[in-house]
C-alpha positions as a Markdown table, in Angstrom:
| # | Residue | x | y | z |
|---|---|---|---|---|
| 1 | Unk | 43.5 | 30.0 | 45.3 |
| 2 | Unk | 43.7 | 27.0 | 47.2 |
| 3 | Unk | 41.5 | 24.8 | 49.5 |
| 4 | Unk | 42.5 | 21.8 | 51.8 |
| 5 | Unk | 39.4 | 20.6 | 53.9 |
| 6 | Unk | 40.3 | 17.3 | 56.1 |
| 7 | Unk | 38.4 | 15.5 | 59.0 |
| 8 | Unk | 38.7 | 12.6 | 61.4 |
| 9 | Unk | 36.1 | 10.2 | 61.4 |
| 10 | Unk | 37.1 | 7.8 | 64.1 |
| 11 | Unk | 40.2 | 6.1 | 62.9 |
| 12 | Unk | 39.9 | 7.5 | 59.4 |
| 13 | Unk | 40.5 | 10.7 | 57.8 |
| 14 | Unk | 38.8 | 12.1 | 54.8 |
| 15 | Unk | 39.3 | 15.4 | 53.1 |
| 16 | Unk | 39.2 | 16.8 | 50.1 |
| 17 | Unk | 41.8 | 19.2 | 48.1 |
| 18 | Unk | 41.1 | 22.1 | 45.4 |
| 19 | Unk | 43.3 | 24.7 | 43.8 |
| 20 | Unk | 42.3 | 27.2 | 40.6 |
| 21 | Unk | 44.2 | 29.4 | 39.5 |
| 22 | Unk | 45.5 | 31.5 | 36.0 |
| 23 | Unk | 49.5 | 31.9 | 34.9 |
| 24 | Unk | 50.6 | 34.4 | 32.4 |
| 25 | Unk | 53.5 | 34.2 | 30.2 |
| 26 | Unk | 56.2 | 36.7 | 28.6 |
| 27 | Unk | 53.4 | 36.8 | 25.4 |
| 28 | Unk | 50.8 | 37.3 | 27.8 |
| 29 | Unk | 49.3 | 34.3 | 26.9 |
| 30 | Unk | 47.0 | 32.4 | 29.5 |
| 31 | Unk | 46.9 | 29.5 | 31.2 |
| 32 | Unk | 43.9 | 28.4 | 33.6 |
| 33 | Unk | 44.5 | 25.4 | 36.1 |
| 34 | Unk | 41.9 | 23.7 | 38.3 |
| 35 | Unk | 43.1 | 20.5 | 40.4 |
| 36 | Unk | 40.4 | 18.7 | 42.5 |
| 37 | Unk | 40.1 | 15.6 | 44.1 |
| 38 | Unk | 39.4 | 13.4 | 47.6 |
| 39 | Unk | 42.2 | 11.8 | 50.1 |
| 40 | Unk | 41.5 | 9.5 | 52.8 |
| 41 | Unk | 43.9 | 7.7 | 55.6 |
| 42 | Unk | 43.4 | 5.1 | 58.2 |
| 43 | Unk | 45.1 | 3.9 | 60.9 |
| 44 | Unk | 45.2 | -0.1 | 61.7 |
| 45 | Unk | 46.2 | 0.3 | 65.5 |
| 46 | Unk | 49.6 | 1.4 | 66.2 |
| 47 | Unk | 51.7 | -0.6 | 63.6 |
| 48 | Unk | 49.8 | 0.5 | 60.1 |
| 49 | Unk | 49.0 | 3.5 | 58.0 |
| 50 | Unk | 47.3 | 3.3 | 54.8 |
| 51 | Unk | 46.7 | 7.1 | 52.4 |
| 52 | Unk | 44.9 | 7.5 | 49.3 |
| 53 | Unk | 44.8 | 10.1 | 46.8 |
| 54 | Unk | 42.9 | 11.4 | 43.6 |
| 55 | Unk | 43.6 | 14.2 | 41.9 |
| 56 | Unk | 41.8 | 16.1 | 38.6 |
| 57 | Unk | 43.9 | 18.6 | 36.8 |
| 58 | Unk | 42.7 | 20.9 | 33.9 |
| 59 | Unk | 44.5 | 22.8 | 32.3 |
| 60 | Unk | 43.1 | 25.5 | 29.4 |
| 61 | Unk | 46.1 | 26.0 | 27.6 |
| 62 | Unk | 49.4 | 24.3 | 29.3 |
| 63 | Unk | 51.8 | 24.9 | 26.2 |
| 64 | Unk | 51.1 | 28.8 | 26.6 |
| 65 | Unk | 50.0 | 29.2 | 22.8 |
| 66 | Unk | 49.0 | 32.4 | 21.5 |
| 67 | Unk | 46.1 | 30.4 | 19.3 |
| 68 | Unk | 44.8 | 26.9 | 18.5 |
| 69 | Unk | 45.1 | 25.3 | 22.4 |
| 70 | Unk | 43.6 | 22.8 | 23.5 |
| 71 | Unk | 42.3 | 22.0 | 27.2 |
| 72 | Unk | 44.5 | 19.1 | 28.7 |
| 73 | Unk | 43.3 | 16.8 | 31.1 |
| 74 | Unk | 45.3 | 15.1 | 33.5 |
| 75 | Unk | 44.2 | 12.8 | 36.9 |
| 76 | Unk | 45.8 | 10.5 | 38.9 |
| 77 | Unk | 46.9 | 9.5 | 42.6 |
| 78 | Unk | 48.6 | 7.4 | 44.7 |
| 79 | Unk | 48.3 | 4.6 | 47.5 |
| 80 | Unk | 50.5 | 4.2 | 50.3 |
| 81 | Unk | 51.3 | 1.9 | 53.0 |
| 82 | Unk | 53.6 | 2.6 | 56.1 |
| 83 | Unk | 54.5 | -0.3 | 58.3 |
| 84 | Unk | 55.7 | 0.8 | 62.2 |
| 85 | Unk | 56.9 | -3.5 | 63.1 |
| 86 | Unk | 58.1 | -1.5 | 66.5 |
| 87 | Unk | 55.1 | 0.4 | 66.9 |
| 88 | Unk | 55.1 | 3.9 | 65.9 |
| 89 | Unk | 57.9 | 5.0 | 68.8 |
| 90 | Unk | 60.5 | 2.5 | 67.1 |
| 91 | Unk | 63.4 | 2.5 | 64.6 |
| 92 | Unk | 62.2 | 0.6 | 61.8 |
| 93 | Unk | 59.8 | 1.5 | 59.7 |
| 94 | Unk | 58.6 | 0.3 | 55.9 |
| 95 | Unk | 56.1 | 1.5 | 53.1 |
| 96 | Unk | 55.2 | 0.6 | 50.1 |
| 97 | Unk | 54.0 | 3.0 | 47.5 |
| 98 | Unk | 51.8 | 2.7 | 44.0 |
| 99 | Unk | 51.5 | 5.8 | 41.3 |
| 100 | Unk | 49.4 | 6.4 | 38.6 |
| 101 | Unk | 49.0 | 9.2 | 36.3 |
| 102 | Unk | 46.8 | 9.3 | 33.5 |
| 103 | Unk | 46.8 | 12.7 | 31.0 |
| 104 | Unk | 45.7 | 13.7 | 27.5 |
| 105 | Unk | 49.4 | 14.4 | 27.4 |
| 106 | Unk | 51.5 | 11.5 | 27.0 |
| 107 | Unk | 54.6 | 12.7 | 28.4 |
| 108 | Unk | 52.7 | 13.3 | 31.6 |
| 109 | Unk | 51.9 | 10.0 | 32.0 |
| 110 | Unk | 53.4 | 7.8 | 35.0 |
| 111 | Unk | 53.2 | 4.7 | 36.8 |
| 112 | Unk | 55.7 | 3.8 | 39.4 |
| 113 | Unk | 56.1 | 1.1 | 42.5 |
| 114 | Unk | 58.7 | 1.1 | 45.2 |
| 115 | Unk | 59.3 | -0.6 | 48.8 |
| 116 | Unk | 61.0 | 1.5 | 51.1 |
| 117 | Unk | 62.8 | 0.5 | 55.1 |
| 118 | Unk | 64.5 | 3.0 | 57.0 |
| 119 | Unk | 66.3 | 2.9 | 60.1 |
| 120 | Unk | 66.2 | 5.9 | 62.8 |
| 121 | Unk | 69.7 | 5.9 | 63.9 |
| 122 | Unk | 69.6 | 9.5 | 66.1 |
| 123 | Unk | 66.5 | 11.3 | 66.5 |
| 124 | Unk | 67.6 | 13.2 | 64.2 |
| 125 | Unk | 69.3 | 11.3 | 61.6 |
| 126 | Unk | 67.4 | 8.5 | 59.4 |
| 127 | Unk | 69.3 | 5.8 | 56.9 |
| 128 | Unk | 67.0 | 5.0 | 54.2 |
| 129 | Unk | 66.9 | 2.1 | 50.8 |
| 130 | Unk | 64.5 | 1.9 | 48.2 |
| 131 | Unk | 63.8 | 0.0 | 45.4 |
| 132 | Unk | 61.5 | 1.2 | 42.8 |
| 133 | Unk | 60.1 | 0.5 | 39.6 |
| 134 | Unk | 58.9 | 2.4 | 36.6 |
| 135 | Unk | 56.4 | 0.8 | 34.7 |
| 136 | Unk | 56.9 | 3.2 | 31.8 |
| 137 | Unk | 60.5 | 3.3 | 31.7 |
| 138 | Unk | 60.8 | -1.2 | 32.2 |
| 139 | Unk | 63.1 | -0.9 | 34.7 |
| 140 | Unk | 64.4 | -1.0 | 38.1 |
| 141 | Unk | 66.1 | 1.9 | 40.6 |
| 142 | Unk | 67.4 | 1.5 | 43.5 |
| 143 | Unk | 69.1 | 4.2 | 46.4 |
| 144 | Unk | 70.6 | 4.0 | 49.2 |
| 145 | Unk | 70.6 | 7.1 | 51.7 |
| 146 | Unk | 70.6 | 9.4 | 54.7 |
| 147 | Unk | 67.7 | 12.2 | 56.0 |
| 148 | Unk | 69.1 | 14.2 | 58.3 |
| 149 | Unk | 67.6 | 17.4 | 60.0 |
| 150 | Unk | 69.7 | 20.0 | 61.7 |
């Protein structure tokens, strides 16, 4: 079961996000999840958007183990910035995103930058670089690209 509540509150919106639910495996063996957590987004006129998000995740037994799990606990979010230098109707637009995720499980943990600029060649057709950077990993990516939609 999942919830999504959002508002508007003048130039900002604020909501709030929440999902339970249980998985069974081959074994039969059970898994509960719960995620929680708040958003919010502004808009700074007609050239800047700025989102936020927090999430909570619980999980009662992710490995599926028949005996001897543990509950893992995972949270973490994200804080993005689009840039419209044309004004939302123009070609260009850049962002800039920042990740973070923290968990009682290593392997789940992340934290990532990157600086995006695309160009909206058709109205239907995007070209798109980034450059990104894993702070776990120590190192650079970069892509070059098309989104196109048919």
């Amino acid at each position: 079961f999942g919830l999504h509540l959002s508002t508007e509150l003048g130039p900002v919106a604020v909501g709030a996000y929440g999902f339970v639910g249980t998985e069974l495996d081959d074994a039969l063996a059970k898994n509960r999840t719960v995620v929680f957590g708040p958003q919010a987004a502004i808009s700074v006129g007609s050239r800047l958007d700025v989102v936020a998000v927090w999430l909570e995740r619980c999980d009662s037994n992710p490995g599926f183990l028949a005996s001897g799990h543990e509950e893992v606990v995972t949270r973490g979010g994200f804080v993005e910035v689009v840039g419209y230098p044309q004004g939302r109707d123009g070609r260009f637009t850049v962002a800039a995103l920042y990740n973070l995720v923290d968990s009682d499980d290593p392997a789940a943990e992340r934290e990532s930058a990157a600086l995006t600029g695309s160009f909206l060649l058709r109205r239907n057709f995007r070209l798109v670089a980034e450059a990104g950077w894993d702070v776990e990993a120590d190192g650079w990516s970069a892509s070059l690209g098309t989104v196109a939609a048919f």
